Amino acid sequence: MCEFHLKDILKDSFISKKNIIKNSFPKEIGTDYMEKIHIQDGFLIIRTIYNFNQYTKIEAKQHDTKFVIAISRKGNSTYTNINDKKTVPFKEGYTTMSLFENTKGYREFIDKDIEQIRIILDEDFLQRNLKHSLLEKYFIKSNKYLNLLNFSPTLIETQILIDDILECELQGELKEIYIQSKALELLHIELSKLEIKEKKIILDSYDKEAIYKAKEILINNMQNPPSIIKLAKLVHINEFKLKEGFKDIFHTSPYKLLLKYKLNKAKDMLKTGDYNINEVANLTGYKYASNFTNAFFKEFSILPKELIKG
């Protein structure tokens, strides 16, 4: 097992003004890739890809107050805080929300191949924008070094927004505006998890009609579906009721329902033999055929090209 101090191997990566940093690890550890996307002052998105040669444990210290949303796309790791012995999990397919202040602990990389997206908000950003709803409510009053706020499966909406940010092909000012809007929407979706109350929702006839209308809007706009915020406005109900209404009526979330519909529609189109994979991907709202192929295989355990051949 390798044991290292984070400040010794990654300090230069974090303070570097470069947006992309590759292979800052010593060769005996493995390879690393870090991509930094600056959204606003105090609002940063970091994509990290680590390929370790062996099980690795890295000591880490955090002196400032930071709120971190970690989306684990590949591999599993943990962070254990020495001060209060708490452990934060980073599990593939899950999103972890945590508040850190003056922490000292260690990160253990259980798997050799790790890919994570981290949304990092510093104290100034929290004070300016989320003082009452997040900073005071979940951290300052708790008087804890490390506060795990939420650990749950990564939402399909979150996955879509991350892909939109990472795959943006715009340039200059338009790119900055596009990425900032997607990042703020992503932050809103994740923080909304903290506001959901544990109670049974009551739907009247108006609400149910709105939920069915929302489903129809999603399906009719599967190539470019509206965000949850816009969808709620289109059917004139709040976002919480929209999400919970979908769970109550359709037993799934709006975008999981849409994803399942899109993939079944794609399956029917491929079976006809009238469309190629690129055409089906485009018609069902996928910008890249590779993303469509991955989603299709995950749903049906068969590749689109194999279905065409069959």
PDB file of C-alpha atoms in Angstrom:
ATOM      1  CA  MET A   1       0.000   0.000   0.000  1.00  0.00           C
ATOM      2  CA  CYS A   2       1.181   3.561  -0.831  1.00  0.00           C
ATOM      3  CA  GLU A   3       0.827   6.293   1.799  1.00  0.00           C
ATOM      4  CA  PHE A   4       1.413   9.953   0.885  1.00  0.00           C
ATOM      5  CA  HIS A   5       0.687  13.482   2.053  1.00  0.00           C
ATOM      6  CA  LEU A   6      -1.707  15.355  -0.221  1.00  0.00           C
ATOM      7  CA  LYS A   7       0.303  18.562   0.171  1.00  0.00           C
ATOM      8  CA  ASP A   8       3.361  16.786  -1.215  1.00  0.00           C
ATOM      9  CA  ILE A   9       1.782  15.468  -4.423  1.00  0.00           C
ATOM     10  CA  LEU A  10      -1.193  17.682  -5.263  1.00  0.00           C
ATOM     11  CA  LYS A  11      -0.506  21.098  -3.721  1.00  0.00           C
ATOM     12  CA  ASP A  12       0.892  22.535  -6.951  1.00  0.00           C
ATOM     13  CA  SER A  13      -2.106  21.170  -8.869  1.00  0.00           C
ATOM     14  CA  PHE A  14      -4.635  22.984  -6.675  1.00  0.00           C
ATOM     15  CA  ILE A  15      -2.830  26.353  -6.626  1.00  0.00           C
ATOM     16  CA  SER A  16      -1.845  26.198 -10.305  1.00  0.00           C
ATOM     17  CA  LYS A  17      -3.578  28.674 -12.620  1.00  0.00           C
ATOM     18  CA  LYS A  18      -3.731  26.032 -15.353  1.00  0.00           C
ATOM     19  CA  ASN A  19      -7.189  24.662 -16.084  1.00  0.00           C
ATOM     20  CA  ILE A  20      -5.921  21.180 -17.013  1.00  0.00           C
ATOM     21  CA  ILE A  21      -3.120  19.383 -15.187  1.00  0.00           C
ATOM     22  CA  LYS A  22      -1.858  15.909 -16.102  1.00  0.00           C
ATOM     23  CA  ASN A  23       0.493  13.441 -14.430  1.00  0.00           C
ATOM     24  CA  SER A  24       1.516  15.401 -11.345  1.00  0.00           C
ATOM     25  CA  PHE A  25       1.702  12.131  -9.374  1.00  0.00           C
ATOM     26  CA  PRO A  26       5.063  10.421  -8.831  1.00  0.00           C
ATOM     27  CA  LYS A  27       5.285   7.509 -11.257  1.00  0.00           C
ATOM     28  CA  GLU A  28       5.133   4.912  -8.490  1.00  0.00           C
ATOM     29  CA  ILE A  29       1.612   6.072  -7.564  1.00  0.00           C
ATOM     30  CA  GLY A  30       0.084   6.095 -11.043  1.00  0.00           C
ATOM     31  CA  THR A  31      -1.362   8.756 -13.316  1.00  0.00           C
ATOM     32  CA  ASP A  32      -3.698  11.643 -12.616  1.00  0.00           C
ATOM     33  CA  TYR A  33      -5.770  14.194 -14.548  1.00  0.00           C
ATOM     34  CA  MET A  34      -7.352  17.324 -13.123  1.00  0.00           C
ATOM     35  CA  GLU A  35      -9.619  19.742 -14.984  1.00  0.00           C
ATOM     36  CA  LYS A  36     -10.716  22.926 -13.194  1.00  0.00           C
ATOM     37  CA  ILE A  37     -13.752  24.948 -14.293  1.00  0.00           C
ATOM     38  CA  HIS A  38     -14.146  28.331 -12.565  1.00  0.00           C
ATOM     39  CA  ILE A  39     -17.829  29.296 -12.405  1.00  0.00           C
ATOM     40  CA  GLN A  40     -17.757  32.330 -10.093  1.00  0.00           C
ATOM     41  CA  ASP A  41     -15.576  33.634  -7.265  1.00  0.00           C
ATOM     42  CA  GLY A  42     -15.652  30.844  -4.705  1.00  0.00           C
ATOM     43  CA  PHE A  43     -17.523  28.428  -6.997  1.00  0.00           C
ATOM     44  CA  LEU A  44     -15.352  25.791  -8.645  1.00  0.00           C
ATOM     45  CA  ILE A  45     -15.988  22.520 -10.469  1.00  0.00           C
ATOM     46  CA  ILE A  46     -13.143  20.003 -10.564  1.00  0.00           C
ATOM     47  CA  ARG A  47     -13.011  16.808 -12.598  1.00  0.00           C
ATOM     48  CA  THR A  48     -10.396  14.315 -11.404  1.00  0.00           C
ATOM     49  CA  ILE A  49      -9.358  11.017 -12.942  1.00  0.00           C
ATOM     50  CA  TYR A  50      -6.902   8.866 -10.977  1.00  0.00           C
ATOM     51  CA  ASN A  51      -5.353   5.595 -12.141  1.00  0.00           C
ATOM     52  CA  PHE A  52      -3.453   4.089  -9.217  1.00  0.00           C
ATOM     53  CA  ASN A  53      -0.935   1.290  -9.495  1.00  0.00           C
ATOM     54  CA  GLN A  54      -1.949  -0.066  -6.089  1.00  0.00           C
ATOM     55  CA  TYR A  55      -4.202   0.591  -3.099  1.00  0.00           C
ATOM     56  CA  THR A  56      -3.388   4.140  -2.002  1.00  0.00           C
ATOM     57  CA  LYS A  57      -3.946   6.211   1.143  1.00  0.00           C
ATOM     58  CA  ILE A  58      -3.380   9.978   1.073  1.00  0.00           C
ATOM     59  CA  GLU A  59      -3.284  12.281   4.096  1.00  0.00           C
ATOM     60  CA  ALA A  60      -5.230  15.545   3.621  1.00  0.00           C
ATOM     61  CA  LYS A  61      -5.822  18.742   5.610  1.00  0.00           C
ATOM     62  CA  GLN A  62      -8.503  21.403   5.146  1.00  0.00           C
ATOM     63  CA  HIS A  63      -8.127  24.702   7.018  1.00  0.00           C
ATOM     64  CA  ASP A  64     -10.934  26.667   5.339  1.00  0.00           C
ATOM     65  CA  THR A  65     -14.684  26.188   5.405  1.00  0.00           C
ATOM     66  CA  LYS A  66     -15.856  24.486   2.217  1.00  0.00           C
ATOM     67  CA  PHE A  67     -19.045  22.871   0.982  1.00  0.00           C
ATOM     68  CA  VAL A  68     -18.344  19.996  -1.416  1.00  0.00           C
ATOM     69  CA  ILE A  69     -20.684  18.039  -3.666  1.00  0.00           C
ATOM     70  CA  ALA A  70     -18.842  14.983  -4.973  1.00  0.00           C
ATOM     71  CA  ILE A  71     -20.331  12.987  -7.848  1.00  0.00           C
ATOM     72  CA  SER A  72     -18.550   9.637  -8.136  1.00  0.00           C
ATOM     73  CA  ARG A  73     -18.653   8.488 -11.752  1.00  0.00           C
ATOM     74  CA  LYS A  74     -16.209   5.612 -11.417  1.00  0.00           C
ATOM     75  CA  GLY A  75     -14.591   3.742  -8.520  1.00  0.00           C
ATOM     76  CA  ASN A  76     -14.968   3.938  -4.750  1.00  0.00           C
ATOM     77  CA  SER A  77     -13.073   5.885  -2.108  1.00  0.00           C
ATOM     78  CA  THR A  78     -13.573   7.351   1.390  1.00  0.00           C
ATOM     79  CA  TYR A  79     -12.428  10.270   3.501  1.00  0.00           C
ATOM     80  CA  THR A  80     -11.960   9.713   7.258  1.00  0.00           C
ATOM     81  CA  ASN A  81     -11.621  12.698   9.561  1.00  0.00           C
ATOM     82  CA  ILE A  82      -9.207  12.255  12.461  1.00  0.00           C
ATOM     83  CA  ASN A  83     -10.816  14.889  14.705  1.00  0.00           C
ATOM     84  CA  ASP A  84     -14.231  13.253  15.114  1.00  0.00           C
ATOM     85  CA  LYS A  85     -13.581   9.848  13.452  1.00  0.00           C
ATOM     86  CA  LYS A  86     -16.277  10.420  10.835  1.00  0.00           C
ATOM     87  CA  THR A  87     -16.040   8.774   7.425  1.00  0.00           C
ATOM     88  CA  VAL A  88     -17.504  10.212   4.233  1.00  0.00           C
ATOM     89  CA  PRO A  89     -18.183   7.676   1.431  1.00  0.00           C
ATOM     90  CA  PHE A  90     -17.594   8.339  -2.260  1.00  0.00           C
ATOM     91  CA  LYS A  91     -19.340   5.472  -4.037  1.00  0.00           C
ATOM     92  CA  GLU A  92     -19.647   4.930  -7.775  1.00  0.00           C
ATOM     93  CA  GLY A  93     -23.058   6.108  -8.961  1.00  0.00           C
ATOM     94  CA  TYR A  94     -23.666   8.161  -5.800  1.00  0.00           C
ATOM     95  CA  THR A  95     -23.477  11.839  -4.851  1.00  0.00           C
ATOM     96  CA  THR A  96     -22.039  12.974  -1.514  1.00  0.00           C
ATOM     97  CA  MET A  97     -22.646  16.410   0.054  1.00  0.00           C
ATOM     98  CA  SER A  98     -20.357  17.518   2.888  1.00  0.00           C
ATOM     99  CA  LEU A  99     -19.254  20.599   4.809  1.00  0.00           C
ATOM    100  CA  PHE A 100     -15.628  20.777   5.942  1.00  0.00           C
ATOM    101  CA  GLU A 101     -13.801  23.102   8.342  1.00  0.00           C
ATOM    102  CA  ASN A 102     -10.363  22.666   9.878  1.00  0.00           C
ATOM    103  CA  THR A 103     -10.356  18.970   9.063  1.00  0.00           C
ATOM    104  CA  LYS A 104      -7.421  16.618   9.114  1.00  0.00           C
ATOM    105  CA  GLY A 105      -7.772  13.089   7.839  1.00  0.00           C
ATOM    106  CA  TYR A 106      -6.983  10.729   5.022  1.00  0.00           C
ATOM    107  CA  ARG A 107      -8.458   9.620   1.721  1.00  0.00           C
ATOM    108  CA  GLU A 108      -8.463   5.918   0.924  1.00  0.00           C
ATOM    109  CA  PHE A 109      -8.822   4.882  -2.700  1.00  0.00           C
ATOM    110  CA  ILE A 110     -10.388   1.440  -2.607  1.00  0.00           C
ATOM    111  CA  ASP A 111     -10.376   1.047  -6.389  1.00  0.00           C
ATOM    112  CA  LYS A 112      -7.457   1.776  -8.698  1.00  0.00           C
ATOM    113  CA  ASP A 113      -9.502   3.696 -11.286  1.00  0.00           C
ATOM    114  CA  ILE A 114     -11.329   6.745  -9.920  1.00  0.00           C
ATOM    115  CA  GLU A 115     -13.308   9.487 -11.658  1.00  0.00           C
ATOM    116  CA  GLN A 116     -15.054  12.179  -9.636  1.00  0.00           C
ATOM    117  CA  ILE A 117     -16.723  15.510 -10.283  1.00  0.00           C
ATOM    118  CA  ARG A 118     -16.512  17.883  -7.324  1.00  0.00           C
ATOM    119  CA  ILE A 119     -18.468  21.108  -6.902  1.00  0.00           C
ATOM    120  CA  ILE A 120     -16.595  23.227  -4.344  1.00  0.00           C
ATOM    121  CA  LEU A 121     -18.040  26.338  -2.681  1.00  0.00           C
ATOM    122  CA  ASP A 122     -15.795  28.351  -0.363  1.00  0.00           C
ATOM    123  CA  GLU A 123     -16.874  30.290   2.734  1.00  0.00           C
ATOM    124  CA  ASP A 124     -17.148  33.648   0.943  1.00  0.00           C
ATOM    125  CA  PHE A 125     -19.561  32.160  -1.599  1.00  0.00           C
ATOM    126  CA  LEU A 126     -21.576  30.524   1.188  1.00  0.00           C
ATOM    127  CA  GLN A 127     -21.745  33.779   3.152  1.00  0.00           C
ATOM    128  CA  ARG A 128     -22.863  35.724   0.050  1.00  0.00           C
ATOM    129  CA  ASN A 129     -25.435  33.277  -1.257  1.00  0.00           C
ATOM    130  CA  LEU A 130     -26.272  30.473   1.193  1.00  0.00           C
ATOM    131  CA  LYS A 131     -25.635  31.853   4.675  1.00  0.00           C
ATOM    132  CA  HIS A 132     -29.027  31.019   6.203  1.00  0.00           C
ATOM    133  CA  SER A 133     -30.164  28.077   4.068  1.00  0.00           C
ATOM    134  CA  LEU A 134     -26.892  26.142   4.229  1.00  0.00           C
ATOM    135  CA  LEU A 135     -23.991  27.564   6.243  1.00  0.00           C
ATOM    136  CA  GLU A 136     -25.792  28.416   9.500  1.00  0.00           C
ATOM    137  CA  LYS A 137     -28.445  25.734   9.232  1.00  0.00           C
ATOM    138  CA  TYR A 138     -26.201  22.750   8.600  1.00  0.00           C
ATOM    139  CA  PHE A 139     -22.760  23.689   9.824  1.00  0.00           C
ATOM    140  CA  ILE A 140     -22.178  26.633  12.161  1.00  0.00           C
ATOM    141  CA  LYS A 141     -24.910  25.616  14.599  1.00  0.00           C
ATOM    142  CA  SER A 142     -23.761  21.998  14.590  1.00  0.00           C
ATOM    143  CA  ASN A 143     -20.237  22.912  15.781  1.00  0.00           C
ATOM    144  CA  LYS A 144     -18.651  19.985  13.948  1.00  0.00           C
ATOM    145  CA  TYR A 145     -15.485  19.629  11.938  1.00  0.00           C
ATOM    146  CA  LEU A 146     -17.133  17.500   9.273  1.00  0.00           C
ATOM    147  CA  ASN A 147     -20.818  17.373   8.441  1.00  0.00           C
ATOM    148  CA  LEU A 148     -22.187  14.820   5.947  1.00  0.00           C
ATOM    149  CA  LEU A 149     -25.407  16.364   4.645  1.00  0.00           C
ATOM    150  CA  ASN A 150     -26.555  13.909   2.010  1.00  0.00           C
ATOM    151  CA  PHE A 151     -25.523  10.623   0.403  1.00  0.00           C
ATOM    152  CA  SER A 152     -27.803   9.349  -2.350  1.00  0.00           C
ATOM    153  CA  PRO A 153     -27.823   7.878  -5.878  1.00  0.00           C
ATOM    154  CA  THR A 154     -26.772  10.409  -8.504  1.00  0.00           C
ATOM    155  CA  LEU A 155     -29.812  11.921 -10.231  1.00  0.00           C
ATOM    156  CA  ILE A 156     -30.197  11.498 -13.989  1.00  0.00           C
ATOM    157  CA  GLU A 157     -30.693  15.287 -14.199  1.00  0.00           C
ATOM    158  CA  THR A 158     -27.292  15.745 -12.553  1.00  0.00           C
ATOM    159  CA  GLN A 159     -25.642  13.347 -14.997  1.00  0.00           C
ATOM    160  CA  ILE A 160     -27.139  15.199 -17.970  1.00  0.00           C
ATOM    161  CA  LEU A 161     -26.001  18.615 -16.696  1.00  0.00           C
ATOM    162  CA  ILE A 162     -22.459  17.364 -16.027  1.00  0.00           C
ATOM    163  CA  ASP A 163     -22.244  16.023 -19.577  1.00  0.00           C
ATOM    164  CA  ASP A 164     -23.548  19.362 -20.877  1.00  0.00           C
ATOM    165  CA  ILE A 165     -20.792  21.208 -18.992  1.00  0.00           C
ATOM    166  CA  LEU A 166     -17.933  18.860 -19.901  1.00  0.00           C
ATOM    167  CA  GLU A 167     -18.922  18.458 -23.550  1.00  0.00           C
ATOM    168  CA  CYS A 168     -19.704  22.120 -24.300  1.00  0.00           C
ATOM    169  CA  GLU A 169     -18.224  23.057 -27.684  1.00  0.00           C
ATOM    170  CA  LEU A 170     -19.017  26.775 -27.558  1.00  0.00           C
ATOM    171  CA  GLN A 171     -16.214  29.320 -27.380  1.00  0.00           C
ATOM    172  CA  GLY A 172     -15.558  32.626 -25.630  1.00  0.00           C
ATOM    173  CA  GLU A 173     -18.266  34.531 -23.768  1.00  0.00           C
ATOM    174  CA  LEU A 174     -21.098  32.281 -24.968  1.00  0.00           C
ATOM    175  CA  LYS A 175     -19.317  29.292 -23.458  1.00  0.00           C
ATOM    176  CA  GLU A 176     -18.890  31.080 -20.128  1.00  0.00           C
ATOM    177  CA  ILE A 177     -22.585  32.009 -19.994  1.00  0.00           C
ATOM    178  CA  TYR A 178     -23.689  28.493 -21.004  1.00  0.00           C
ATOM    179  CA  ILE A 179     -21.480  26.710 -18.461  1.00  0.00           C
ATOM    180  CA  GLN A 180     -22.411  29.121 -15.674  1.00  0.00           C
ATOM    181  CA  SER A 181     -26.130  28.597 -16.302  1.00  0.00           C
ATOM    182  CA  LYS A 182     -25.741  24.810 -16.310  1.00  0.00           C
ATOM    183  CA  ALA A 183     -23.569  24.897 -13.174  1.00  0.00           C
ATOM    184  CA  LEU A 184     -26.111  27.017 -11.280  1.00  0.00           C
ATOM    185  CA  GLU A 185     -28.915  24.685 -12.359  1.00  0.00           C
ATOM    186  CA  LEU A 186     -26.819  21.729 -11.194  1.00  0.00           C
ATOM    187  CA  LEU A 187     -26.206  23.393  -7.823  1.00  0.00           C
ATOM    188  CA  HIS A 188     -29.914  24.150  -7.442  1.00  0.00           C
ATOM    189  CA  ILE A 189     -30.927  20.559  -8.174  1.00  0.00           C
ATOM    190  CA  GLU A 190     -28.473  19.157  -5.643  1.00  0.00           C
ATOM    191  CA  LEU A 191     -29.299  21.650  -2.888  1.00  0.00           C
ATOM    192  CA  SER A 192     -33.008  20.957  -3.404  1.00  0.00           C
ATOM    193  CA  LYS A 193     -32.407  17.509  -1.913  1.00  0.00           C
ATOM    194  CA  LEU A 194     -31.839  19.170   1.443  1.00  0.00           C
ATOM    195  CA  GLU A 195     -35.212  20.909   1.331  1.00  0.00           C
ATOM    196  CA  ILE A 196     -37.347  17.826   0.687  1.00  0.00           C
ATOM    197  CA  LYS A 197     -39.536  17.113   3.681  1.00  0.00           C
ATOM    198  CA  GLU A 198     -40.241  13.570   4.788  1.00  0.00           C
ATOM    199  CA  LYS A 199     -43.997  13.602   4.365  1.00  0.00           C
ATOM    200  CA  LYS A 200     -46.597  12.111   2.052  1.00  0.00           C
ATOM    201  CA  ILE A 201     -47.605  14.509  -0.666  1.00  0.00           C
ATOM    202  CA  ILE A 202     -51.311  15.093  -1.355  1.00  0.00           C
ATOM    203  CA  LEU A 203     -52.270  15.542  -4.995  1.00  0.00           C
ATOM    204  CA  ASP A 204     -55.617  17.027  -6.008  1.00  0.00           C
ATOM    205  CA  SER A 205     -57.160  16.706  -9.478  1.00  0.00           C
ATOM    206  CA  TYR A 206     -55.373  19.867 -10.683  1.00  0.00           C
ATOM    207  CA  ASP A 207     -52.008  18.522  -9.555  1.00  0.00           C
ATOM    208  CA  LYS A 208     -52.556  15.151 -11.217  1.00  0.00           C
ATOM    209  CA  GLU A 209     -53.574  16.800 -14.483  1.00  0.00           C
ATOM    210  CA  ALA A 210     -50.389  18.916 -14.303  1.00  0.00           C
ATOM    211  CA  ILE A 211     -48.232  15.823 -13.730  1.00  0.00           C
ATOM    212  CA  TYR A 212     -49.689  14.064 -16.790  1.00  0.00           C
ATOM    213  CA  LYS A 213     -49.217  17.244 -18.818  1.00  0.00           C
ATOM    214  CA  ALA A 214     -45.580  17.420 -17.668  1.00  0.00           C
ATOM    215  CA  LYS A 215     -45.043  13.851 -18.854  1.00  0.00           C
ATOM    216  CA  GLU A 216     -46.508  14.750 -22.251  1.00  0.00           C
ATOM    217  CA  ILE A 217     -44.227  17.808 -22.521  1.00  0.00           C
ATOM    218  CA  LEU A 218     -41.131  15.722 -21.746  1.00  0.00           C
ATOM    219  CA  ILE A 219     -41.987  13.085 -24.320  1.00  0.00           C
ATOM    220  CA  ASN A 220     -42.845  15.622 -27.018  1.00  0.00           C
ATOM    221  CA  ASN A 221     -39.560  17.427 -26.411  1.00  0.00           C
ATOM    222  CA  MET A 222     -37.256  14.471 -25.864  1.00  0.00           C
ATOM    223  CA  GLN A 223     -34.614  15.929 -28.196  1.00  0.00           C
ATOM    224  CA  ASN A 224     -34.328  19.020 -26.008  1.00  0.00           C
ATOM    225  CA  PRO A 225     -36.248  18.483 -22.754  1.00  0.00           C
ATOM    226  CA  PRO A 226     -36.892  21.438 -20.429  1.00  0.00           C
ATOM    227  CA  SER A 227     -35.194  21.625 -17.039  1.00  0.00           C
ATOM    228  CA  ILE A 228     -37.143  20.694 -13.914  1.00  0.00           C
ATOM    229  CA  ILE A 229     -37.438  24.393 -13.079  1.00  0.00           C
ATOM    230  CA  LYS A 230     -38.906  25.261 -16.493  1.00  0.00           C
ATOM    231  CA  LEU A 231     -41.124  22.160 -16.583  1.00  0.00           C
ATOM    232  CA  ALA A 232     -42.669  23.089 -13.240  1.00  0.00           C
ATOM    233  CA  LYS A 233     -43.389  26.590 -14.545  1.00  0.00           C
ATOM    234  CA  LEU A 234     -44.933  25.222 -17.750  1.00  0.00           C
ATOM    235  CA  VAL A 235     -47.487  23.154 -15.821  1.00  0.00           C
ATOM    236  CA  HIS A 236     -47.931  25.723 -13.015  1.00  0.00           C
ATOM    237  CA  ILE A 237     -46.922  23.663  -9.980  1.00  0.00           C
ATOM    238  CA  ASN A 238     -43.847  23.874  -7.749  1.00  0.00           C
ATOM    239  CA  GLU A 239     -40.777  21.716  -8.308  1.00  0.00           C
ATOM    240  CA  PHE A 240     -41.216  19.675  -5.140  1.00  0.00           C
ATOM    241  CA  LYS A 241     -44.775  18.718  -6.058  1.00  0.00           C
ATOM    242  CA  LEU A 242     -43.686  17.945  -9.628  1.00  0.00           C
ATOM    243  CA  LYS A 243     -40.951  15.524  -8.500  1.00  0.00           C
ATOM    244  CA  GLU A 244     -43.012  13.906  -5.764  1.00  0.00           C
ATOM    245  CA  GLY A 245     -46.034  13.720  -8.071  1.00  0.00           C
ATOM    246  CA  PHE A 246     -44.023  11.760 -10.631  1.00  0.00           C
ATOM    247  CA  LYS A 247     -42.906   9.364  -7.882  1.00  0.00           C
ATOM    248  CA  ASP A 248     -46.489   8.957  -6.675  1.00  0.00           C
ATOM    249  CA  ILE A 249     -48.103   8.440 -10.104  1.00  0.00           C
ATOM    250  CA  PHE A 250     -45.335   6.933 -12.252  1.00  0.00           C
ATOM    251  CA  HIS A 251     -43.068   5.540  -9.490  1.00  0.00           C
ATOM    252  CA  THR A 252     -40.009   7.262 -10.934  1.00  0.00           C
ATOM    253  CA  SER A 253     -38.505  10.716 -11.503  1.00  0.00           C
ATOM    254  CA  PRO A 254     -39.349  12.847 -14.579  1.00  0.00           C
ATOM    255  CA  TYR A 255     -35.986  12.275 -16.256  1.00  0.00           C
ATOM    256  CA  LYS A 256     -35.805   8.573 -15.472  1.00  0.00           C
ATOM    257  CA  LEU A 257     -39.227   8.246 -17.059  1.00  0.00           C
ATOM    258  CA  LEU A 258     -38.028  10.215 -20.085  1.00  0.00           C
ATOM    259  CA  LEU A 259     -34.840   8.154 -20.339  1.00  0.00           C
ATOM    260  CA  LYS A 260     -36.794   4.903 -20.336  1.00  0.00           C
ATOM    261  CA  TYR A 261     -39.200   6.234 -22.963  1.00  0.00           C
ATOM    262  CA  LYS A 262     -36.343   7.453 -25.191  1.00  0.00           C
ATOM    263  CA  LEU A 263     -34.503   4.146 -25.046  1.00  0.00           C
ATOM    264  CA  ASN A 264     -37.619   2.088 -25.767  1.00  0.00           C
ATOM    265  CA  LYS A 265     -38.444   4.433 -28.651  1.00  0.00           C
ATOM    266  CA  ALA A 266     -34.873   3.993 -29.923  1.00  0.00           C
ATOM    267  CA  LYS A 267     -35.202   0.226 -29.656  1.00  0.00           C
ATOM    268  CA  ASP A 268     -38.364   0.249 -31.772  1.00  0.00           C
ATOM    269  CA  MET A 269     -36.702   2.486 -34.384  1.00  0.00           C
ATOM    270  CA  LEU A 270     -33.623   0.255 -34.626  1.00  0.00           C
ATOM    271  CA  LYS A 271     -35.781  -2.833 -35.063  1.00  0.00           C
ATOM    272  CA  THR A 272     -37.380  -1.371 -38.194  1.00  0.00           C
ATOM    273  CA  GLY A 273     -33.992  -1.219 -39.925  1.00  0.00           C
ATOM    274  CA  ASP A 274     -34.891   2.196 -41.372  1.00  0.00           C
ATOM    275  CA  TYR A 275     -32.430   4.162 -39.230  1.00  0.00           C
ATOM    276  CA  ASN A 276     -28.746   3.955 -38.428  1.00  0.00           C
ATOM    277  CA  ILE A 277     -27.337   4.465 -34.931  1.00  0.00           C
ATOM    278  CA  ASN A 278     -26.406   8.127 -35.451  1.00  0.00           C
ATOM    279  CA  GLU A 279     -29.908   8.947 -36.711  1.00  0.00           C
ATOM    280  CA  VAL A 280     -31.578   7.210 -33.769  1.00  0.00           C
ATOM    281  CA  ALA A 281     -29.246   8.916 -31.284  1.00  0.00           C
ATOM    282  CA  ASN A 282     -30.057  12.320 -32.777  1.00  0.00           C
ATOM    283  CA  LEU A 283     -33.816  11.732 -32.931  1.00  0.00           C
ATOM    284  CA  THR A 284     -33.908  10.666 -29.270  1.00  0.00           C
ATOM    285  CA  GLY A 285     -31.933  13.644 -28.012  1.00  0.00           C
ATOM    286  CA  TYR A 286     -28.361  12.378 -27.765  1.00  0.00           C
ATOM    287  CA  LYS A 287     -25.651  14.747 -28.910  1.00  0.00           C
ATOM    288  CA  TYR A 288     -23.119  11.948 -29.208  1.00  0.00           C
ATOM    289  CA  ALA A 289     -23.769   8.433 -30.505  1.00  0.00           C
ATOM    290  CA  SER A 290     -21.328   7.041 -27.933  1.00  0.00           C
ATOM    291  CA  ASN A 291     -23.480   8.363 -25.066  1.00  0.00           C
ATOM    292  CA  PHE A 292     -26.540   6.811 -26.669  1.00  0.00           C
ATOM    293  CA  THR A 293     -24.770   3.466 -27.103  1.00  0.00           C
ATOM    294  CA  ASN A 294     -23.693   3.422 -23.442  1.00  0.00           C
ATOM    295  CA  ALA A 295     -27.186   4.255 -22.191  1.00  0.00           C
ATOM    296  CA  PHE A 296     -28.780   1.695 -24.528  1.00  0.00           C
ATOM    297  CA  PHE A 297     -26.441  -1.086 -23.388  1.00  0.00           C
ATOM    298  CA  LYS A 298     -27.018  -0.223 -19.723  1.00  0.00           C
ATOM    299  CA  GLU A 299     -30.779  -0.476 -20.215  1.00  0.00           C
ATOM    300  CA  PHE A 300     -31.025  -3.545 -22.479  1.00  0.00           C
ATOM    301  CA  SER A 301     -27.633  -5.307 -22.078  1.00  0.00           C
ATOM    302  CA  ILE A 302     -27.199  -5.298 -25.842  1.00  0.00           C
ATOM    303  CA  LEU A 303     -25.422  -2.893 -28.179  1.00  0.00           C
ATOM    304  CA  PRO A 304     -27.509  -1.025 -30.778  1.00  0.00           C
ATOM    305  CA  LYS A 305     -25.409  -2.457 -33.643  1.00  0.00           C
ATOM    306  CA  GLU A 306     -26.107  -5.988 -32.391  1.00  0.00           C
ATOM    307  CA  LEU A 307     -29.836  -5.259 -32.406  1.00  0.00           C
ATOM    308  CA  ILE A 308     -29.615  -4.002 -35.993  1.00  0.00           C
ATOM    309  CA  LYS A 309     -27.729  -7.132 -37.058  1.00  0.00           C
ATOM    310  CA  GLY A 310     -30.267  -9.305 -35.290  1.00  0.00           C
TER     311      GLY A 310
END
